[in-house]
Amino acid sequence: MRRFIETRRFKAISYLLTFALVLPFYAVLLARRAEAQIENREQWAVLPFSVSKPIAGTELSEAGASALSNELTRMVKNADIIAAETVKRDAEQLGFKLPISSEQQVLRLGQSLGAATIVTGEIINQQIKTVSGKLVVGQVKVRVIVRDVVSGMPINGAAVLGESSPRTADTDPATLYQDALASAASAIAGSVATNSLPKGTVLNTVDNTALVNMGIRSGFKEGQKVVVLRGKVLVANAEVTLVEPDSCYVRLTKSTRGIQPGDRIQVLFDVPEINAKFTGDGKVGVVKGKSKQNSGTLITVLIVVGLVALLAKNGNTNTAVTSVNSIALQEPDGRIGNQVSWRSDLFSKGRSQTVAWQIWRSDVVDAPVIVANDAALGGNSSIKDYGTGTGGTFYGKDPSADPTCPTSLFSAGNATPTVIQSGVPYYYQVERVYRLSSLDNPNATAGSGGGSGGGTGGLTTGGTTGGSSGGLTGGGTTGGLTGRSYESPRDSYGYYQGTGLTTGGTTGGTTGGTTGGTTGGGTDSQCYFVSDRSAASGTSTPFAVPTAQSPINNVTVTVPQVFKFLVQRPTTSSVVMKYVIQFSSDSSFARTVNTAEFTDNSSGSIVATPVAVAEVLTVFPGVPEVWWRVGIKNGADKNAPMGGYIFSAPQRFKRPTNPPNP
């Protein structure tokens, strides 16, 4: 036996058996790791659009779905879009004809595809419109609904008017409509990305009410309709009742299996109906529902009350940034980038409290690309992003700190400056890192009640402040929170209080007022917060400077010219490449005239004007030398680059002068 053990055959058998025993465990580990990597991404299916008024020779149904799929892939980061071929194959196997009009068939196809979300669209109307002279544009009205496959309910969507760039009247209508659909798809995907709310999780339940781990900071609002999901089963419908910064309560309106901790909450979304008629004002034309009697007066009262509440809170809101915009830059040294600008919210306690601004970009998920010290900006609410720099620490929310008053900044990692690519649309978000005195913070629990009560010296004021903010001895906090429920009234800060407010407030106010008056009240400390991210209204796309090729520099022209130039093509098909030829009577381009804008999304690096440009003979009459340059931009961007376009270096051509008189 010992001789056999020492043989090579025995050793080989031993190694083989050991490998066979270990292999299953190793495979399980790999499977779990792979599952963990993909479980955060959802499968989305985009179906071919229905067309209310089909036009022969224009394949709008699949063109609309394809354009939207490309944009969703780029803008919705947690979604994997199922291939159009897979959608078509499964529909054929189920015996469904695309596009599908039946909601039941739509959901059945979504289940067959294994999709969590299914997207349908309808082209309500389309037209060719003359804009000036012999130029026309294509316009389409599109309504898109994003549905949760389990519940069948709409969870996102948009209704937009898409418009192509101006073309000559002999342009194929199919080309105009496809250009318009690309513009509409970009707007829809941006809206879907902005309005996507995370799913909440039920933490606890009492009767027909549940506490959920999402609140104002996650986009939850009172009155929102939600569905309750348990795995892939719809178990209840509910409505959001009470909302606080990081939590909310929902009340069941319809239940099949009740609600329990661990269930997921999905907010529903109302996609507006639109009128098929084109109005000429450039708006999509939303169909408004009938208003109830005296609703205008009620809305006015609610607006006034809301404004007063916001002013009373004086900084309690965590949406501290508004009016975020970005535009592409062209620098004299050849650098490409984007300029991001924003405004501070009216109720965000002023710029003097700002610590830093954190700029996030769509191609970097885990960290901002810029962290800018407020003092270094010198009072400006804008910054330029070239994708360079050294990074620096960025700040987040400390999970272990008191959420009502974190007393120090929490380092969440380092900013990640990332090189900007030519022809890539970028989507920016801005968040504000700021500090707030605990005495100005109605949510802070560190003695603000007693301080206010003592300072006023009266039982009434001390009782109110002690009840809502806590009091030095905690009597206000204990009493104020006792009996709290979704039927309780709000206090002066907009928080819900229970029946214990009167007793607790009186006790907290009396003790806080007395103790605060004797000792001088609570102490002032600084609370540090990071605001919610505010998104830009659209994308901005920087481009490398195009290179003019013909007509060659200083040539004398006597006939209309075809202009040619070299460009660096974008890597994504969602970019709508728009060009213009700009003329000037001098090299500074102080006085300019533009040709009609045209679009060219072909794959070649050399672009030419669609027709010979006759303006070379007529622009700036009597001027013997005319300067020109080509401009480029992404037509899908909401804001044009600084200067209107990214321009090539200027060149000039000459025109023959009249011969002298004999």
XYZ file of C-alpha atoms in Angstrom:
662
model
C 0.000 0.000 0.000
C 2.803 2.387 0.880
C 4.419 1.733 -2.459
C 1.155 2.596 -4.224
C 0.814 5.809 -2.233
C 4.250 6.916 -3.345
C 3.518 6.314 -7.040
C 2.698 9.069 -9.519
C -0.604 7.411 -10.306
C -1.799 7.811 -6.711
C -0.695 11.457 -6.597
C -2.554 12.193 -9.844
C -5.720 10.562 -8.498
C -5.392 12.573 -5.262
C -5.038 15.877 -7.122
C -8.011 15.032 -9.327
C -10.254 14.170 -6.361
C -9.212 17.339 -4.511
C -9.997 19.464 -7.568
C -13.399 17.763 -7.966
C -14.277 18.521 -4.329
C -13.206 22.188 -4.478
C -14.686 23.009 -7.885
C -18.372 23.234 -6.798
C -17.562 25.722 -4.027
C -15.484 27.839 -6.405
C -18.297 27.838 -8.964
C -20.811 28.981 -6.342
C -18.549 31.861 -5.318
C -18.165 32.969 -8.918
C -21.899 32.777 -9.511
C -22.641 34.869 -6.425
C -20.076 37.445 -7.428
C -21.506 37.678 -10.932
C -25.030 37.933 -9.526
C -23.950 40.748 -7.214
C -22.466 42.630 -10.151
C -25.594 42.561 -12.271
C -28.379 42.682 -9.739
C -28.376 46.501 -9.638
C -29.089 46.842 -13.369
C -32.567 46.452 -14.772
C -33.629 45.080 -18.146
C -35.576 47.643 -20.205
C -37.465 46.853 -23.409
C -38.324 49.604 -25.906
C -41.117 48.647 -28.310
C -41.632 50.082 -31.812
C -43.768 53.232 -31.661
C -47.346 53.354 -32.854
C -48.005 56.016 -35.505
C -51.418 57.712 -35.402
C -51.136 59.087 -38.946
C -48.835 56.833 -40.996
C -47.149 58.268 -44.096
C -46.078 55.989 -46.929
C -42.329 55.725 -47.365
C -41.471 56.820 -43.812
C -40.579 54.068 -41.310
C -41.210 56.148 -38.192
C -42.203 53.300 -35.873
C -38.835 51.541 -35.626
C -36.858 54.764 -36.152
C -38.440 56.299 -33.052
C -37.777 53.218 -30.921
C -34.174 52.980 -32.122
C -33.430 56.652 -31.396
C -34.954 56.388 -27.906
C -33.069 53.155 -27.133
C -29.774 54.857 -27.952
C -30.566 57.849 -25.743
C -31.788 55.742 -22.801
C -28.616 53.642 -22.992
C -26.592 56.823 -22.639
C -28.618 58.656 -19.996
C -30.222 55.999 -17.747
C -27.189 54.457 -16.091
C -28.855 51.521 -14.289
C -30.707 50.204 -17.355
C -29.710 47.573 -19.911
C -31.750 48.000 -23.097
C -32.851 44.706 -24.662
C -31.878 44.422 -28.338
C -34.583 45.261 -30.880
C -34.054 41.887 -32.597
C -34.850 40.076 -29.326
C -38.019 42.131 -28.860
C -39.144 41.331 -32.411
C -38.401 37.600 -32.040
C -40.343 37.241 -28.768
C -43.287 39.191 -30.183
C -43.440 36.828 -33.178
C -43.287 33.777 -30.904
C -46.237 35.144 -28.899
C -48.163 35.889 -32.096
C -48.149 39.664 -31.494
C -47.881 42.148 -34.359
C -45.622 45.152 -33.755
C -46.351 47.895 -32.908
C -48.614 46.653 -30.097
C -51.681 48.675 -29.088
C -53.019 46.353 -26.378
C -51.706 47.145 -22.878
C -52.221 43.500 -21.891
C -50.061 42.308 -24.792
C -47.403 44.907 -23.930
C -47.094 43.539 -20.394
C -47.178 39.929 -21.616
C -44.289 40.685 -23.974
C -42.400 42.358 -21.124
C -42.783 39.233 -18.998
C -41.600 37.048 -21.885
C -38.513 39.216 -22.311
C -37.749 39.118 -18.575
C -37.829 42.932 -18.510
C -38.427 44.928 -15.345
C -39.479 47.983 -17.357
C -41.133 48.296 -20.749
C -41.318 51.471 -22.845
C -44.017 52.254 -25.393
C -44.339 55.332 -27.573
C -46.866 56.964 -29.832
C -46.176 59.431 -32.624
C -49.315 61.554 -32.263
C -48.735 63.667 -35.370
C -46.045 64.832 -37.789
C -45.690 67.590 -40.355
C -43.281 69.334 -42.739
C -43.204 73.048 -41.981
C -41.752 75.890 -44.077
C -39.658 78.142 -41.835
C -38.037 80.692 -44.159
C -37.810 80.998 -47.910
C -37.122 77.568 -49.347
C -36.156 75.938 -46.032
C -38.322 73.389 -44.232
C -38.233 71.459 -40.956
C -39.796 68.205 -39.839
C -41.842 68.185 -36.626
C -43.157 65.235 -34.604
C -45.315 65.056 -31.495
C -44.308 62.055 -29.386
C -45.739 60.638 -26.152
C -43.780 57.914 -24.322
C -44.872 55.827 -21.320
C -42.435 53.851 -19.136
C -44.234 51.007 -17.337
C -43.303 48.694 -14.499
C -43.895 45.195 -15.893
C -45.014 43.670 -12.565
C -47.706 46.244 -11.751
C -48.417 47.379 -15.307
C -48.535 50.970 -14.023
C -46.717 53.981 -15.548
C -43.626 54.961 -13.539
C -42.141 57.542 -15.932
C -42.594 59.111 -19.329
C -42.737 62.340 -21.303
C -44.594 64.165 -24.071
C -42.465 66.334 -26.369
C -42.353 68.150 -29.685
C -39.271 67.186 -31.726
C -38.002 69.350 -34.575
C -35.371 68.732 -37.236
C -32.813 71.247 -38.422
C -33.808 73.420 -41.424
C -33.237 71.765 -44.808
C -33.931 72.617 -48.416
C -37.463 71.970 -49.672
C -36.376 69.004 -51.805
C -35.104 67.055 -48.751
C -36.626 63.592 -48.370
C -39.430 63.782 -45.722
C -38.118 60.566 -44.140
C -34.801 62.328 -43.423
C -36.572 65.290 -41.809
C -38.733 63.051 -39.637
C -35.800 60.905 -38.506
C -33.906 64.055 -37.547
C -36.952 65.278 -35.594
C -37.299 61.894 -33.858
C -33.644 62.043 -32.795
C -34.281 65.448 -31.230
C -37.436 64.171 -29.490
C -35.663 61.037 -28.213
C -32.916 63.109 -26.609
C -35.468 65.281 -24.790
C -37.510 62.262 -23.659
C -34.493 60.343 -22.332
C -33.299 63.432 -20.442
C -36.730 63.813 -18.855
C -36.883 60.112 -17.939
C -33.415 60.255 -16.367
C -34.362 63.351 -14.367
C -37.731 61.981 -13.166
C -36.505 58.476 -12.274
C -37.122 57.941 -8.568
C -35.501 55.137 -6.555
C -37.603 52.348 -5.117
C -38.203 52.617 -1.397
C -38.225 49.809 1.167
C -40.864 49.307 3.864
C -39.223 49.519 7.300
C -42.219 49.000 9.584
C -46.019 48.805 9.478
C -48.949 49.729 11.732
C -52.381 48.645 10.516
C -52.753 50.111 7.004
C -49.812 52.511 7.302
C -46.146 51.812 6.564
C -42.889 53.652 7.201
C -40.647 53.854 4.091
C -36.913 54.685 3.928
C -37.293 57.379 1.233
C -38.323 60.996 1.695
C -38.072 64.496 0.265
C -34.393 64.106 -0.576
C -35.231 61.130 -2.806
C -38.067 62.903 -4.619
C -41.017 61.508 -2.631
C -43.932 63.933 -2.155
C -47.265 63.927 -0.380
C -50.128 62.695 -2.525
C -48.009 60.528 -4.829
C -49.599 57.250 -5.861
C -47.392 54.206 -5.312
C -47.515 50.441 -5.787
C -46.204 47.925 -3.265
C -44.167 45.051 -4.715
C -43.085 41.806 -3.071
C -40.528 40.299 -5.394
C -42.323 40.121 -8.755
C -45.819 40.285 -7.243
C -48.004 43.382 -6.864
C -49.460 43.202 -3.328
C -50.994 46.643 -2.758
C -51.643 50.178 -3.938
C -50.961 53.094 -1.616
C -50.601 56.855 -1.323
C -47.803 58.885 0.246
C -49.135 60.800 3.261
C -46.424 62.196 5.539
C -43.034 63.133 4.077
C -39.838 64.074 5.907
C -36.296 64.555 4.574
C -35.286 60.871 4.610
C -38.506 58.948 5.249
C -42.212 58.964 4.536
C -45.435 57.197 5.445
C -47.757 55.513 2.955
C -51.377 54.528 3.514
C -52.893 51.550 1.702
C -55.735 52.290 -0.721
C -56.081 48.773 -2.152
C -54.558 45.536 -0.911
C -54.443 41.923 -2.041
C -51.791 40.506 0.316
C -51.243 43.299 2.831
C -47.924 45.034 3.409
C -44.885 43.943 5.404
C -41.295 45.069 6.100
C -39.028 44.456 3.125
C -41.694 45.195 0.487
C -40.581 47.643 -2.221
C -42.341 50.923 -2.999
C -42.509 52.259 -6.576
C -43.832 55.774 -7.274
C -46.273 56.069 -10.192
C -46.121 58.792 -12.862
C -48.787 60.642 -14.833
C -47.757 61.168 -18.459
C -49.605 64.203 -19.863
C -51.978 63.834 -22.796
C -51.129 66.023 -25.793
C -53.184 67.617 -28.554
C -52.509 66.310 -32.057
C -52.916 69.764 -33.601
C -49.774 71.856 -34.233
C -50.197 75.330 -32.754
C -47.176 77.080 -34.284
C -45.815 78.305 -30.937
C -43.203 75.556 -30.668
C -44.968 73.920 -27.697
C -46.120 70.322 -27.490
C -49.691 71.287 -26.504
C -50.587 69.489 -23.261
C -54.283 68.730 -22.815
C -55.288 70.143 -19.431
C -57.978 68.505 -17.344
C -61.076 70.382 -16.185
C -60.432 72.387 -13.055
C -62.812 72.271 -10.146
C -64.761 75.334 -9.019
C -62.676 77.839 -7.056
C -59.529 75.783 -7.713
C -57.690 78.954 -8.797
C -58.336 80.584 -5.427
C -57.312 77.425 -3.588
C -54.062 77.144 -5.562
C -53.265 80.807 -4.832
C -53.797 80.264 -1.113
C -51.640 77.129 -1.133
C -48.827 78.962 -2.951
C -48.900 81.805 -0.403
C -48.961 79.388 2.542
C -46.128 77.358 1.033
C -44.036 80.478 0.463
C -44.577 81.629 4.042
C -43.613 78.171 5.319
C -40.437 78.167 3.245
C -39.483 81.618 4.490
C -40.181 80.533 8.077
C -37.970 77.485 7.674
C -35.230 79.785 6.263
C -32.847 77.199 4.967
C -34.318 73.890 6.073
C -34.769 72.820 2.440
C -31.973 70.674 1.080
C -32.414 71.654 -2.573
C -29.806 74.410 -2.452
C -28.979 74.782 -6.174
C -31.182 75.923 -9.061
C -30.904 76.900 -12.751
C -28.020 74.552 -13.584
C -26.791 74.986 -17.170
C -23.823 73.820 -19.183
C -22.434 74.967 -22.530
C -19.530 73.749 -24.673
C -16.382 75.891 -24.785
C -13.866 76.809 -27.461
C -10.597 78.136 -26.044
C -7.893 79.962 -28.069
C -5.293 77.390 -26.972
C -7.320 74.531 -28.490
C -8.632 73.044 -25.234
C -12.163 71.649 -25.279
C -14.503 71.607 -22.315
C -17.775 72.775 -20.811
C -18.753 75.716 -18.646
C -21.191 74.854 -15.841
C -23.241 77.590 -14.168
C -25.874 77.590 -11.426
C -27.698 79.741 -8.878
C -28.087 79.401 -5.142
C -31.609 78.638 -4.006
C -33.506 81.590 -2.527
C -33.915 79.772 0.783
C -30.440 78.235 1.127
C -29.095 80.630 3.812
C -26.937 82.659 1.432
C -23.496 82.226 -0.139
C -21.715 83.154 3.099
C -22.511 79.683 4.457
C -21.221 77.759 1.428
C -18.142 75.548 1.951
C -17.733 74.073 -1.545
C -19.463 73.233 -4.812
C -19.277 69.658 -6.154
C -19.691 69.158 -9.907
C -20.810 65.713 -11.135
C -20.611 64.550 -14.772
C -22.572 61.777 -16.466
C -19.541 59.705 -17.509
C -18.174 59.452 -13.939
C -20.554 57.683 -11.561
C -18.735 57.307 -8.236
C -17.279 60.773 -7.649
C -17.573 64.392 -8.788
C -15.128 65.633 -11.416
C -14.598 68.983 -9.664
C -14.700 70.165 -6.054
C -14.453 73.983 -5.970
C -13.938 76.009 -2.810
C -16.547 78.767 -2.708
C -13.970 81.436 -1.806
C -11.774 80.415 -4.770
C -14.651 81.095 -7.196
C -14.564 84.761 -6.196
C -18.332 85.168 -6.065
C -18.958 83.479 -9.416
C -21.518 80.682 -9.697
C -19.823 79.009 -12.637
C -16.761 76.921 -13.398
C -15.027 75.506 -16.472
C -14.461 71.759 -16.808
C -11.584 70.709 -19.068
C -11.263 67.211 -17.555
C -7.967 68.138 -15.901
C -6.852 68.973 -12.381
C -5.677 67.242 -9.235
C -9.029 66.171 -7.793
C -9.228 66.747 -4.051
C -11.524 65.536 -1.306
C -15.260 65.493 -1.865
C -17.878 65.344 0.860
C -20.898 63.157 1.488
C -23.390 62.308 4.204
C -21.907 60.670 7.302
C -24.062 57.599 8.063
C -22.913 57.577 11.702
C -23.563 61.268 12.412
C -26.690 62.914 13.790
C -28.625 63.672 10.565
C -30.200 66.799 12.085
C -26.816 68.444 12.770
C -23.611 66.708 11.568
C -20.872 68.645 13.357
C -18.065 67.985 10.865
C -17.483 67.405 7.171
C -17.500 63.758 6.089
C -14.881 62.805 3.499
C -16.441 60.456 0.915
C -13.369 60.043 -1.311
C -11.460 61.976 -3.951
C -12.809 63.820 -6.964
C -12.012 62.172 -10.303
C -11.068 64.628 -13.073
C -11.599 62.716 -16.338
C -10.505 63.681 -19.842
C -13.264 65.234 -21.955
C -13.825 63.577 -25.336
C -14.755 65.417 -28.522
C -18.310 64.775 -29.704
C -19.562 63.250 -26.429
C -22.698 64.796 -24.839
C -22.158 65.440 -21.120
C -24.843 65.809 -18.469
C -23.934 67.780 -15.319
C -25.254 67.935 -11.752
C -24.257 70.359 -8.988
C -24.476 69.937 -5.225
C -23.684 72.409 -2.469
C -21.673 71.674 0.680
C -22.718 74.195 3.322
C -22.765 74.907 7.029
C -25.623 76.179 9.166
C -25.687 77.461 12.723
C -27.523 75.077 15.032
C -29.484 78.076 16.351
C -30.778 78.716 12.811
C -31.493 75.026 12.175
C -35.033 74.059 13.257
C -34.144 70.366 13.095
C -31.111 70.528 15.391
C -31.601 68.828 18.745
C -28.742 70.513 20.602
C -30.475 72.867 23.047
C -32.117 75.285 20.627
C -35.477 75.099 22.439
C -34.181 76.194 25.822
C -32.098 78.950 24.298
C -35.058 80.476 22.494
C -37.382 80.032 25.447
C -34.939 81.613 27.847
C -34.059 84.439 25.529
C -37.710 85.414 25.117
C -38.374 84.965 28.790
C -41.991 83.992 28.318
C -43.875 80.725 28.774
C -45.678 81.016 25.410
C -42.641 81.457 23.185
C -40.594 79.111 25.299
C -43.317 76.491 25.136
C -43.653 76.628 21.360
C -39.928 76.522 20.672
C -39.278 74.002 23.389
C -42.013 71.740 22.039
C -40.783 71.726 18.448
C -37.033 71.924 18.949
C -36.653 69.965 22.117
C -35.894 72.244 25.070
C -32.766 72.005 27.180
C -34.158 69.232 29.337
C -35.747 67.268 26.478
C -39.290 67.777 27.729
C -40.397 69.327 24.443
C -38.904 66.527 22.358
C -40.438 63.759 24.451
C -43.860 65.359 24.599
C -43.832 66.571 21.009
C -43.088 63.179 19.526
C -45.564 61.279 21.708
C -48.707 60.382 19.774
C -47.269 61.340 16.387
C -49.153 59.834 13.431
C -50.155 60.525 9.860
C -53.292 62.303 11.161
C -51.367 64.645 13.442
C -51.119 68.401 12.739
C -47.899 70.068 11.563
C -45.842 72.359 13.748
C -44.484 75.761 12.622
C -41.599 74.040 10.808
C -43.810 71.733 8.787
C -43.138 68.597 10.904
C -45.898 66.387 12.227
C -46.520 66.390 15.952
C -48.708 64.320 18.243
C -50.999 64.993 21.180
C -47.992 65.340 23.447
C -47.051 68.710 21.890
C -49.095 70.771 24.353
C -47.940 69.016 27.525
C -44.400 68.434 26.326
C -44.171 71.916 24.884
C -45.349 73.516 28.107
C -42.992 71.423 30.215
C -40.087 71.869 27.839
C -40.828 75.560 27.484
C -41.124 76.191 31.208
C -37.991 74.279 32.113
C -36.133 75.423 29.029
C -37.204 79.011 29.555
C -36.178 79.021 33.191
C -32.921 77.155 32.690
C -32.176 79.014 29.466
C -32.859 82.372 31.083
C -30.553 81.500 33.972
C -27.695 79.931 32.063
C -27.971 81.799 28.796
C -29.659 79.012 26.778
C -28.107 76.496 24.360
C -24.742 76.744 22.661
C -24.174 77.647 19.003
C -22.496 74.957 16.888
C -22.065 74.502 13.150
C -24.038 71.846 11.256
C -22.599 70.627 7.934
C -24.774 69.393 5.083
C -24.510 68.246 1.460
C -27.484 69.321 -0.647
C -29.343 67.183 -3.133
C -27.849 67.224 -6.622
C -29.522 69.598 -9.058
C -29.360 68.506 -12.692
C -28.670 70.638 -15.728
C -31.564 71.265 -18.093
C -29.812 69.379 -20.909
C -26.525 68.104 -22.288
C -23.543 70.017 -23.670
C -21.224 68.576 -26.321
C -17.684 69.907 -26.850
C -15.998 69.384 -30.215
C -12.456 69.477 -31.494
C -11.993 72.457 -33.814
C -12.963 71.537 -37.432
C -10.367 72.110 -40.178
C -11.341 74.035 -43.329
C -10.234 72.394 -46.591
C -11.909 74.129 -49.520
C -12.138 76.577 -51.056
C -8.428 76.909 -50.376
C -7.156 79.980 -48.612
C -6.844 83.182 -50.715
C -8.395 81.604 -53.832
C -10.357 83.842 -56.195
C -13.940 82.629 -56.629
C -16.170 83.371 -59.597
C -18.876 80.711 -59.171
C -20.811 79.241 -56.202
C -18.597 77.051 -54.015
C -18.992 73.702 -52.233
C -17.342 74.109 -48.834
C -15.472 71.103 -47.419
C -13.948 70.626 -43.998
C -12.470 67.929 -41.766
C -14.242 66.991 -38.497
C -13.750 64.490 -35.709
C -16.887 62.357 -35.751
C -18.678 61.604 -32.425
C -18.672 58.068 -31.036
C -22.414 58.032 -30.285
C -25.239 58.076 -32.812
C -27.389 60.303 -30.581
C -25.404 63.402 -31.555
C -27.164 65.477 -34.214
C -24.272 67.081 -36.126
C -25.267 70.576 -37.279
C -23.056 72.875 -39.364
C -23.042 76.433 -40.642
C -20.742 78.515 -42.879
C -20.146 81.983 -41.440
C -18.907 84.932 -43.528
C -17.372 88.204 -42.373
C -15.945 91.336 -43.973
C -12.909 91.243 -41.653
C -10.788 88.680 -39.807
C -12.207 89.639 -36.385
C -15.716 88.530 -37.450
C -17.237 91.639 -35.902
C -19.922 91.638 -38.614
C -21.154 88.233 -39.768
C -23.638 86.517 -42.085
C -24.502 82.803 -41.739
C -25.637 80.340 -44.373
C -28.580 78.070 -43.630
C -27.744 75.484 -40.962
C -27.500 71.914 -42.262
C -27.151 68.434 -40.742
C -24.756 65.671 -41.752
C -24.641 62.491 -39.650
C -22.687 60.400 -42.158
C -19.679 58.405 -40.989
C -16.953 60.086 -43.048
C -14.507 62.576 -41.544
C -14.850 65.011 -44.478
C -18.085 67.032 -44.554
C -19.328 69.151 -47.448
C -22.194 71.586 -47.831
C -25.189 69.847 -49.470
C -25.189 72.345 -52.337
C -22.809 74.932 -53.762
C -23.082 78.117 -51.728
C -24.100 81.045 -53.943
C -23.623 83.622 -51.164
C -19.883 83.715 -51.931
C -20.743 86.015 -54.868
C -23.296 88.238 -53.101
C -22.406 88.507 -49.410
C -20.919 91.903 -48.400
C -21.254 93.575 -51.846
C -18.220 95.549 -52.930
C -15.843 93.842 -50.469
C -12.988 92.247 -52.463
C -11.914 89.813 -49.721
C -14.365 87.794 -47.604
C -13.405 85.796 -44.515
C -15.149 82.540 -43.708
C -15.167 79.738 -41.150
C -17.245 76.633 -40.445
C -19.194 76.183 -37.217
C -20.251 72.890 -35.610
C -22.575 71.941 -32.733
C -24.799 69.145 -31.412
C -28.380 69.997 -32.320
C -29.659 67.842 -29.443
C -28.016 70.096 -26.826
C -30.413 72.448 -25.053
C -27.855 75.280 -25.097
C -25.596 76.113 -28.051
C -21.828 76.379 -27.434
C -20.423 79.701 -26.290
C -20.416 81.812 -29.455
C -23.166 79.715 -31.044
C -20.839 77.104 -32.603
C -17.358 75.618 -32.312
C -15.596 77.403 -35.186
C -12.661 76.502 -37.414
C -9.727 78.852 -37.908
C -10.746 81.640 -40.346
C -9.810 81.595 -44.025
C -10.570 83.982 -46.847
C -11.397 84.021 -50.532
C -11.137 86.828 -53.082
C -13.568 88.096 -55.661
C -12.517 89.612 -58.995
C -12.646 93.393 -59.110
C -14.175 95.284 -62.022
C -11.625 96.264 -64.731
C -10.697 99.973 -64.858
C -12.544 102.211 -67.294
C -10.662 102.765 -70.622
